[in-house]
mmCIF file of C-alpha atoms and ligand atoms in Angstrom:
data_model
loop_
_atom_site.group_PDB
_atom_site.id
_atom_site.type_symbol
_atom_site.label_atom_id
_atom_site.label_comp_id
_atom_site.label_asym_id
_atom_site.label_seq_id
_atom_site.Cartn_x
_atom_site.Cartn_y
_atom_site.Cartn_z
ATOM 1 C CA MET A 58 -0.015 0.006 0.009
ATOM 2 C CA TRP A 59 1.312 3.437 -0.923
ATOM 3 C CA THR A 60 0.240 6.271 1.358
ATOM 4 C CA ASN A 61 1.961 9.412 2.460
ATOM 5 C CA ALA A 62 4.603 8.880 5.094
ATOM 6 C CA VAL A 63 4.684 12.380 6.540
ATOM 7 C CA SER A 64 2.684 14.080 9.250
ATOM 8 C CA ASN A 65 0.826 17.337 8.572
ATOM 9 C CA GLU A 66 3.303 19.083 10.878
ATOM 10 C CA PHE A 67 6.356 17.832 9.005
ATOM 11 C CA ARG A 68 4.919 18.671 5.592
ATOM 12 C CA ARG A 69 3.719 22.116 6.673
ATOM 13 C CA GLY A 70 7.134 23.110 8.055
ATOM 14 C CA ARG A 71 9.078 21.798 5.093
ATOM 15 C CA LEU A 72 8.728 24.892 2.900
ATOM 16 C CA ARG A 73 10.035 27.314 5.515
ATOM 17 C CA GLU A 74 12.791 24.826 6.293
ATOM 18 C CA LEU A 75 13.906 24.552 2.665
ATOM 19 C CA LEU A 76 13.844 28.330 2.259
ATOM 20 C CA ALA A 77 15.784 28.873 5.483
ATOM 21 C CA ALA A 78 18.428 26.450 4.143
ATOM 22 C CA GLY A 79 18.842 28.744 1.170
ATOM 23 C CA ARG A 80 17.312 26.269 -1.271
ATOM 24 C CA ARG A 81 15.919 27.630 -4.517
ATOM 25 C CA LEU A 82 12.631 25.869 -5.122
ATOM 26 C CA ARG A 83 10.647 24.716 -8.140
ATOM 27 C CA LEU A 84 6.948 23.979 -7.558
ATOM 28 C CA ILE A 85 4.585 22.414 -10.037
ATOM 29 C CA GLU A 86 0.815 22.587 -10.286
ATOM 30 C CA VAL A 87 -1.138 19.541 -9.175
ATOM 31 C CA HIS A 88 -4.954 19.394 -9.371
ATOM 32 C CA ASN A 89 -5.809 15.947 -8.067
ATOM 33 C CA PRO A 90 -4.133 13.006 -6.335
ATOM 34 C CA VAL A 91 -2.964 11.275 -9.478
ATOM 35 C CA SER A 92 -1.361 14.405 -10.950
ATOM 36 C CA ALA A 93 0.329 14.865 -7.569
ATOM 37 C CA ILE A 94 1.712 11.329 -7.618
ATOM 38 C CA ILE A 95 3.165 12.005 -11.072
ATOM 39 C CA ALA A 96 4.666 15.310 -9.860
ATOM 40 C CA GLU A 97 6.025 13.698 -6.708
ATOM 41 C CA TYR A 98 7.900 11.067 -8.706
ATOM 42 C CA ALA A 99 8.892 13.230 -11.690
ATOM 43 C CA ASN A 100 12.679 13.147 -12.119
ATOM 44 C CA ALA A 101 15.302 13.822 -14.726
ATOM 45 C CA LEU A 102 19.072 13.647 -14.879
ATOM 46 C CA ASP A 103 20.939 16.952 -14.870
ATOM 47 C CA GLN A 104 23.094 16.830 -18.023
ATOM 48 C CA ASP A 105 25.986 18.720 -16.390
ATOM 49 C CA SER A 106 26.202 17.285 -12.902
ATOM 50 C CA SER A 107 24.436 13.910 -13.404
ATOM 51 C CA ARG A 108 22.380 14.809 -10.333
ATOM 52 C CA SER A 109 18.818 13.597 -10.182
ATOM 53 C CA LEU A 110 16.398 16.535 -10.520
ATOM 54 C CA GLU A 111 12.933 16.671 -8.966
ATOM 55 C CA PHE A 112 10.334 19.210 -7.959
ATOM 56 C CA ASP A 113 10.464 20.554 -4.440
ATOM 57 C CA GLY A 114 6.766 20.855 -3.941
ATOM 58 C CA PHE A 115 3.297 21.504 -5.332
ATOM 59 C CA TRP A 116 1.162 24.464 -6.358
ATOM 60 C CA SER A 117 -2.592 24.146 -5.870
ATOM 61 C CA SER A 118 -3.823 26.448 -8.625
ATOM 62 C CA SER A 119 -7.221 28.125 -8.638
ATOM 63 C CA LEU A 120 -7.147 27.980 -12.439
ATOM 64 C CA ALA A 121 -6.368 24.278 -12.630
ATOM 65 C CA ASP A 122 -8.809 23.355 -9.841
ATOM 66 C CA SER A 123 -11.600 25.381 -11.421
ATOM 67 C CA THR A 124 -10.833 23.869 -14.828
ATOM 68 C CA SER A 125 -10.990 20.330 -13.444
ATOM 69 C CA PHE A 126 -14.611 21.112 -12.441
ATOM 70 C CA GLY A 127 -15.309 22.806 -15.780
ATOM 71 C CA LEU A 128 -15.788 26.142 -14.004
ATOM 72 C CA PRO A 129 -14.368 29.602 -14.628
ATOM 73 C CA ASP A 130 -11.535 30.800 -12.376
ATOM 74 C CA ILE A 131 -13.693 33.239 -10.384
ATOM 75 C CA GLU A 132 -13.393 31.907 -6.808
ATOM 76 C CA LEU A 133 -16.439 29.672 -7.326
ATOM 77 C CA LEU A 134 -14.927 26.628 -5.657
ATOM 78 C CA GLY A 135 -14.072 28.328 -2.386
ATOM 79 C CA PRO A 136 -11.318 27.383 0.077
ATOM 80 C CA ARG A 137 -13.132 24.478 1.735
ATOM 81 C CA LYS A 138 -13.770 22.667 -1.532
ATOM 82 C CA ARG A 139 -10.178 23.348 -2.587
ATOM 83 C CA LEU A 140 -8.883 22.024 0.715
ATOM 84 C CA GLU A 141 -10.857 18.788 0.352
ATOM 85 C CA ASN A 142 -8.940 18.182 -2.886
ATOM 86 C CA ILE A 143 -5.635 19.017 -1.208
ATOM 87 C CA GLN A 144 -6.324 16.566 1.607
ATOM 88 C CA ASP A 145 -6.845 13.833 -0.965
ATOM 89 C CA ILE A 146 -3.558 14.846 -2.541
ATOM 90 C CA PHE A 147 -1.836 14.638 0.835
ATOM 91 C CA THR A 148 -3.041 11.042 1.284
ATOM 92 C CA VAL A 149 -0.732 9.886 -1.476
ATOM 93 C CA THR A 150 2.217 12.320 -1.447
ATOM 94 C CA THR A 151 4.919 13.762 0.848
ATOM 95 C CA LYS A 152 6.024 17.075 -0.655
ATOM 96 C CA PRO A 153 5.036 20.538 0.651
ATOM 97 C CA LEU A 154 2.180 22.447 -0.998
ATOM 98 C CA VAL A 155 1.551 26.147 -1.580
ATOM 99 C CA MET A 156 -2.063 27.033 -2.123
ATOM 100 C CA ASP A 157 -3.250 29.741 -4.462
ATOM 101 C CA GLY A 158 -5.806 31.335 -2.148
ATOM 102 C CA ASP A 159 -7.261 33.738 -4.772
ATOM 103 C CA THR A 160 -8.092 37.027 -2.972
ATOM 104 C CA GLY A 161 -8.414 35.276 0.387
ATOM 105 C CA GLY A 162 -12.091 36.346 0.401
ATOM 106 C CA PRO A 163 -13.488 38.674 3.071
ATOM 107 C CA VAL A 164 -10.967 39.089 5.877
ATOM 108 C CA GLU A 165 -13.336 37.341 8.326
ATOM 109 C CA HIS A 166 -13.340 34.281 6.057
ATOM 110 C CA PHE A 167 -9.570 34.467 5.521
ATOM 111 C CA GLU A 168 -8.897 34.041 9.204
ATOM 112 C CA TYR A 169 -10.756 30.713 9.164
ATOM 113 C CA THR A 170 -9.068 29.677 5.919
ATOM 114 C CA VAL A 171 -5.617 30.231 7.418
ATOM 115 C CA ARG A 172 -6.437 27.980 10.348
ATOM 116 C CA ASP A 173 -7.986 25.312 8.128
ATOM 117 C CA LEU A 174 -5.004 25.281 5.808
ATOM 118 C CA GLU A 175 -2.338 25.151 8.477
ATOM 119 C CA ARG A 176 -4.165 22.421 10.378
ATOM 120 C CA ALA A 177 -4.307 20.344 7.175
ATOM 121 C CA GLY A 178 -0.576 20.627 6.604
ATOM 122 C CA VAL A 179 -0.504 23.287 3.830
ATOM 123 C CA SER A 180 2.774 25.231 3.997
ATOM 124 C CA ALA A 181 1.732 28.556 2.559
ATOM 125 C CA VAL A 182 -1.194 30.426 1.057
ATOM 126 C CA VAL A 183 -0.768 33.090 -1.631
ATOM 127 C CA ILE A 184 -3.376 35.835 -1.706
ATOM 128 C CA GLU A 185 -3.632 38.337 -4.511
ATOM 129 C CA ASP A 186 -4.310 42.057 -4.033
ATOM 130 C CA LYS A 187 -7.557 42.292 -5.991
ATOM 131 C CA THR A 188 -11.073 43.019 -4.889
ATOM 132 C CA GLY A 189 -14.531 42.418 -6.333
ATOM 133 C CA LEU A 190 -15.113 39.622 -8.798
ATOM 134 C CA LYS A 191 -11.736 37.915 -9.210
ATOM 135 C CA ARG A 192 -10.790 37.094 -12.773
ATOM 136 C CA ASN A 193 -7.739 35.096 -13.883
ATOM 137 C CA SER A 194 -4.646 37.333 -13.982
ATOM 138 C CA LEU A 195 -3.665 36.222 -17.446
ATOM 139 C CA LEU A 196 -6.759 38.013 -18.764
ATOM 140 C CA GLY A 197 -4.997 41.213 -17.729
ATOM 141 C CA THR A 198 -6.817 44.416 -18.631
ATOM 142 C CA SER A 199 -9.040 42.698 -21.192
ATOM 143 C CA VAL A 200 -11.619 42.298 -18.406
ATOM 144 C CA GLU A 201 -12.504 44.398 -15.437
ATOM 145 C CA GLN A 202 -10.220 43.636 -12.514
ATOM 146 C CA ARG A 203 -9.748 45.905 -9.550
ATOM 147 C CA SER A 204 -6.847 46.356 -7.116
ATOM 148 C CA ALA A 205 -7.563 46.087 -3.452
ATOM 149 C CA PRO A 206 -6.765 49.258 -1.572
ATOM 150 C CA VAL A 207 -3.300 48.889 0.031
ATOM 151 C CA ALA A 208 -4.512 49.495 3.581
ATOM 152 C CA GLU A 209 -7.324 46.931 3.197
ATOM 153 C CA PHE A 210 -4.976 44.260 1.847
ATOM 154 C CA CYS A 211 -2.398 44.973 4.616
ATOM 155 C CA GLU A 212 -5.178 44.452 7.141
ATOM 156 C CA LYS A 213 -5.962 41.073 5.536
ATOM 157 C CA ILE A 214 -2.319 40.031 5.834
ATOM 158 C CA LYS A 215 -2.108 41.195 9.468
ATOM 159 C CA ARG A 216 -5.328 39.452 10.486
ATOM 160 C CA GLY A 217 -4.261 36.276 8.672
ATOM 161 C CA LYS A 218 -0.895 36.283 10.450
ATOM 162 C CA ALA A 219 -2.639 36.855 13.796
ATOM 163 C CA ALA A 220 -4.974 33.926 13.111
ATOM 164 C CA GLN A 221 -2.333 31.276 12.508
ATOM 165 C CA THR A 222 -1.336 29.101 15.383
ATOM 166 C CA THR A 223 1.984 27.732 14.154
ATOM 167 C CA ARG A 224 5.230 29.440 13.306
ATOM 168 C CA ASP A 225 5.613 27.448 10.106
ATOM 169 C CA PHE A 226 2.697 28.613 8.081
ATOM 170 C CA MET A 227 3.438 31.351 5.530
ATOM 171 C CA ILE A 228 1.204 34.027 4.003
ATOM 172 C CA ILE A 229 2.604 35.212 0.675
ATOM 173 C CA ALA A 230 1.268 38.461 -0.786
ATOM 174 C CA ARG A 231 0.768 38.455 -4.503
ATOM 175 C CA ILE A 232 1.112 41.749 -6.366
ATOM 176 C CA GLU A 233 -1.060 42.272 -9.436
ATOM 177 C CA SER A 234 0.085 45.840 -10.281
ATOM 178 C CA LEU A 235 2.046 44.738 -13.378
ATOM 179 C CA ILE A 236 -0.834 42.553 -14.548
ATOM 180 C CA LEU A 237 -3.156 45.536 -14.264
ATOM 181 C CA GLY A 238 -0.786 47.945 -16.044
ATOM 182 C CA GLN A 239 -0.180 50.096 -12.959
ATOM 183 C CA GLY A 240 3.582 50.239 -13.281
ATOM 184 C CA MET A 241 6.732 49.323 -11.383
ATOM 185 C CA PRO A 242 6.631 52.066 -8.701
ATOM 186 C CA GLU A 243 3.149 50.914 -7.628
ATOM 187 C CA ALA A 244 4.286 47.263 -7.553
ATOM 188 C CA LEU A 245 7.298 48.156 -5.385
ATOM 189 C CA HIS A 246 5.238 50.392 -3.088
ATOM 190 C CA ARG A 247 2.828 47.557 -2.488
ATOM 191 C CA ALA A 248 5.649 45.078 -1.890
ATOM 192 C CA ASN A 249 7.105 47.272 0.843
ATOM 193 C CA ALA A 250 3.695 47.807 2.467
ATOM 194 C CA TYR A 251 2.894 44.071 2.452
ATOM 195 C CA VAL A 252 6.255 43.113 3.912
ATOM 196 C CA ASP A 253 5.731 45.742 6.633
ATOM 197 C CA ALA A 254 2.272 44.276 7.308
ATOM 198 C CA GLY A 255 3.901 40.889 8.002
ATOM 199 C CA ALA A 256 3.777 38.994 4.722
ATOM 200 C CA ASP A 257 6.205 36.055 4.741
ATOM 201 C CA GLY A 258 6.965 36.422 1.071
ATOM 202 C CA ILE A 259 6.052 38.294 -2.093
ATOM 203 C CA MET A 260 4.820 36.923 -5.415
ATOM 204 C CA ILE A 261 5.176 39.295 -8.331
ATOM 205 C CA HIS A 262 2.960 38.351 -11.245
ATOM 206 C CA SER A 263 3.384 39.373 -14.891
ATOM 207 C CA ARG A 264 1.789 38.467 -18.193
ATOM 208 C CA GLU A 265 4.556 39.794 -20.439
ATOM 209 C CA GLU A 266 6.264 37.447 -22.814
ATOM 210 C CA SER A 267 9.625 38.738 -21.667
ATOM 211 C CA PRO A 268 10.901 38.333 -18.082
ATOM 212 C CA ARG A 269 12.219 41.919 -18.228
ATOM 213 C CA GLU A 270 9.718 43.449 -15.778
ATOM 214 C CA VAL A 271 9.924 40.685 -13.157
ATOM 215 C CA LEU A 272 13.765 40.813 -13.297
ATOM 216 C CA GLU A 273 13.607 44.583 -12.794
ATOM 217 C CA PHE A 274 11.238 44.108 -9.903
ATOM 218 C CA ALA A 275 13.536 41.524 -8.304
ATOM 219 C CA ALA A 276 16.594 43.777 -8.607
ATOM 220 C CA GLU A 277 14.738 46.702 -6.931
ATOM 221 C CA PHE A 278 13.077 44.536 -4.319
ATOM 222 C CA ARG A 279 16.303 42.796 -3.313
ATOM 223 C CA GLN A 280 17.966 46.133 -2.566
ATOM 224 C CA VAL A 281 15.433 46.772 0.167
ATOM 225 C CA HIS A 282 14.586 43.199 1.251
ATOM 226 C CA PRO A 283 17.598 40.923 0.815
ATOM 227 C CA ALA A 284 16.022 37.976 2.612
ATOM 228 C CA VAL A 285 12.220 38.059 2.047
ATOM 229 C CA PRO A 286 11.196 35.058 -0.093
ATOM 230 C CA LEU A 287 10.348 36.124 -3.636
ATOM 231 C CA VAL A 288 8.150 34.069 -5.932
ATOM 232 C CA SER A 289 7.696 34.083 -9.721
ATOM 233 C CA VAL A 290 5.222 32.400 -12.056
ATOM 234 C CA PRO A 291 6.792 32.199 -15.517
ATOM 235 C CA THR A 292 3.721 31.176 -17.469
ATOM 236 C CA THR A 293 3.902 33.769 -20.249
ATOM 237 C CA TYR A 294 7.636 34.584 -20.015
ATOM 238 C CA ASN A 295 8.378 30.878 -20.432
ATOM 239 C CA SER A 296 11.718 31.100 -22.215
ATOM 240 C CA VAL A 297 13.521 32.078 -19.031
ATOM 241 C CA ARG A 298 15.067 29.234 -17.034
ATOM 242 C CA ALA A 299 14.409 28.739 -13.332
ATOM 243 C CA GLY A 300 18.151 29.098 -12.794
ATOM 244 C CA GLU A 301 18.162 32.602 -14.315
ATOM 245 C CA LEU A 302 15.198 33.663 -12.179
ATOM 246 C CA GLN A 303 16.946 32.295 -9.140
ATOM 247 C CA GLU A 304 20.162 34.115 -9.921
ATOM 248 C CA ALA A 305 18.095 37.307 -10.217
ATOM 249 C CA GLY A 306 16.834 36.851 -6.654
ATOM 250 C CA PHE A 307 13.767 34.627 -6.890
ATOM 251 C CA ASP A 308 13.548 31.901 -4.259
ATOM 252 C CA VAL A 309 10.583 30.057 -5.697
ATOM 253 C CA VAL A 310 9.567 29.418 -9.297
ATOM 254 C CA ILE A 311 6.056 28.048 -9.904
ATOM 255 C CA TYR A 312 4.958 26.155 -13.042
ATOM 256 C CA ALA A 313 1.334 27.069 -12.438
ATOM 257 C CA ASN A 314 -0.822 25.107 -14.848
ATOM 258 C CA HIS A 315 1.248 22.689 -16.885
ATOM 259 C CA MET A 316 0.013 19.351 -15.486
ATOM 260 C CA MET A 317 -3.568 20.350 -16.243
ATOM 261 C CA ARG A 318 -2.754 21.705 -19.707
ATOM 262 C CA ALA A 319 -0.734 18.663 -20.596
ATOM 263 C CA ALA A 320 -3.492 16.261 -19.541
ATOM 264 C CA LEU A 321 -6.192 18.226 -21.311
ATOM 265 C CA ARG A 322 -4.308 18.407 -24.616
ATOM 266 C CA ALA A 323 -3.699 14.653 -24.529
ATOM 267 C CA MET A 324 -7.375 13.988 -23.813
ATOM 268 C CA VAL A 325 -8.602 16.358 -26.581
ATOM 269 C CA GLU A 326 -6.340 14.729 -29.137
ATOM 270 C CA VAL A 327 -6.857 11.094 -28.110
ATOM 271 C CA SER A 328 -10.680 11.364 -27.973
ATOM 272 C CA ARG A 329 -10.733 12.927 -31.440
ATOM 273 C CA GLU A 330 -8.337 10.326 -32.901
ATOM 274 C CA ILE A 331 -10.397 7.397 -31.608
ATOM 275 C CA LEU A 332 -13.420 8.741 -33.446
ATOM 276 C CA ARG A 333 -11.455 9.402 -36.630
ATOM 277 C CA HIS A 334 -9.792 5.981 -36.749
ATOM 278 C CA ASP A 335 -12.740 4.050 -35.390
ATOM 279 C CA ARG A 336 -10.313 2.195 -33.129
ATOM 280 C CA THR A 337 -7.646 2.917 -30.502
ATOM 281 C CA ALA A 338 -4.451 1.444 -32.117
ATOM 282 C CA GLU A 339 -3.326 4.898 -33.339
ATOM 283 C CA VAL A 340 -3.519 6.518 -29.889
ATOM 284 C CA GLU A 341 -1.971 3.768 -27.755
ATOM 285 C CA SER A 342 1.487 5.375 -27.805
ATOM 286 C CA ARG A 343 0.004 8.589 -26.401
ATOM 287 C CA CYS A 344 -1.719 6.739 -23.553
ATOM 288 C CA LEU A 345 -0.011 5.379 -20.449
ATOM 289 C CA GLY A 346 0.033 1.580 -20.515
ATOM 290 C CA ILE A 347 -2.375 -0.371 -18.352
ATOM 291 C CA ASP A 348 0.631 -1.907 -16.492
ATOM 292 C CA ALA A 349 1.821 1.596 -15.535
ATOM 293 C CA ILE A 350 -1.695 2.487 -14.401
ATOM 294 C CA LEU A 351 -1.949 -0.627 -12.250
ATOM 295 C CA SER A 352 1.388 -0.028 -10.545
ATOM 296 C CA LEU A 353 0.885 3.733 -10.159
ATOM 297 C CA PRO A 354 -0.614 3.719 -6.652
ATOM 298 C CA GLU A 355 2.477 1.891 -5.372
ATOM 299 C CA ARG A 356 5.320 3.076 -7.480
ATOM 300 C CA GLY A 357 4.219 6.323 -9.138
ATOM 301 C CA VAL A 358 4.769 6.497 -12.821
ATOM 302 C CA ALA A 359 7.924 5.726 -14.717
ATOM 303 C CA VAL A 360 7.712 6.121 -18.480
HETATM 304 C C1 LIG B 671 -3.342 30.045 -10.864
HETATM 305 O O1 LIG B 671 -2.565 29.112 -11.174
HETATM 306 O O2 LIG B 671 -4.528 29.906 -10.667
HETATM 307 C C2 LIG B 671 -2.775 31.404 -10.723
HETATM 308 C C3 LIG B 671 -1.704 31.840 -11.633
HETATM 309 O O3 LIG B 671 -3.317 32.149 -9.981
HETATM 310 S S1 LIG B 671 -2.440 32.592 -12.971
HETATM 311 O O4 LIG B 671 -3.303 31.607 -13.629
HETATM 312 O O5 LIG B 671 -1.378 33.073 -13.857
HETATM 313 O O6 LIG B 671 -3.249 33.717 -12.499
HETATM 314 MG MG1 LIG B 672 -5.247 31.524 -9.401
#
C-alpha cells in the first residue's frame, strides 16, 4: 500500500525549512491526487552534474482546480472545496504544498481559511491584491479587474498572520500591479507595504512574454529586502530558465498550470483520434500503458 509517510506538521514546516536552508525551489501545479503522484515522482538527470532533478513541492492552482470542475476561475470553488482536494492529494504524497488562495475572500473568512489550511498541513497560502469579482490574472486588462486598496490588503495580511497558530505557516502576498498595467513604482510600493504588514513572502505576477519586468522588480526589491522570499510564475515569459530567475533573486519558481494543460491536450487529441480511426491502435502510444496505471498507486509513474 502506498500512502503518504509524513505528518501534517512535518509537511507544513518543510517549505520554511527549505527556504531557510537557502534552497531555490521549483513547484509544479497539481490538481488531483494522481497528478500529484506524477509530480512527486517526476525526475530527470541533470546533463551537467548527473544529479537527479525533482520538484520541491506542489502548487494548488485556482485555475487548474476550477478547470477540473469545468468552471471559470472566479473563486467559485471556495477554500473548503479546494482544501478537500488538497487533503486527498496529501493522502498519497509527501512534498510541501503552496495554495493559491485567490483574494483570500473577506478578511473574516480568511482568518478561518488560514487555520484550516495550516491544520491540514498546507505550507503557505498566496493571496492576490484584488477586490470584487476575481478574474484570472492572465486576462489582464481585457476584463474588469480591480486592485484592493493597500490598507485593506495589509489588514488582511495582518489578520491572517494573527490567526495562524503555528510558526511554520506562511502568508505570501501576490502583487497584481504589473498585470493591471499600474507600473513598477506601484508594484514596489505595495511590496514594501505588504512586507511591513507581516507577509512572509512576495509573489510578483506578470503576463509579459519577456521576463524583463519581473527581473527589474527583483533587482529593486532585493535592494530593500535581501532575505524576504520572492516568488515568480513564468507562465507567459516561459523562455527564461528557473536558474536565471533564481540568480536574479527569486527563491521560488512556480509552473502554475502545466500538469492540467498537458493532460487536457492529450485527452482532446486522443478522444478525437479514436473517433477518426474508429479504433484505438493509433492512440496507444500517447496513452499510459495499463501496467503503468496498475502499478501507479504503489510506485508512481515511470515512463
Ligand atoms: C493560478 O494558477 O490559478 C494562478 C496563476 O493564480 S495565474 O493563472 O497566472 O493567474
Ligand atoms: Mg489563481
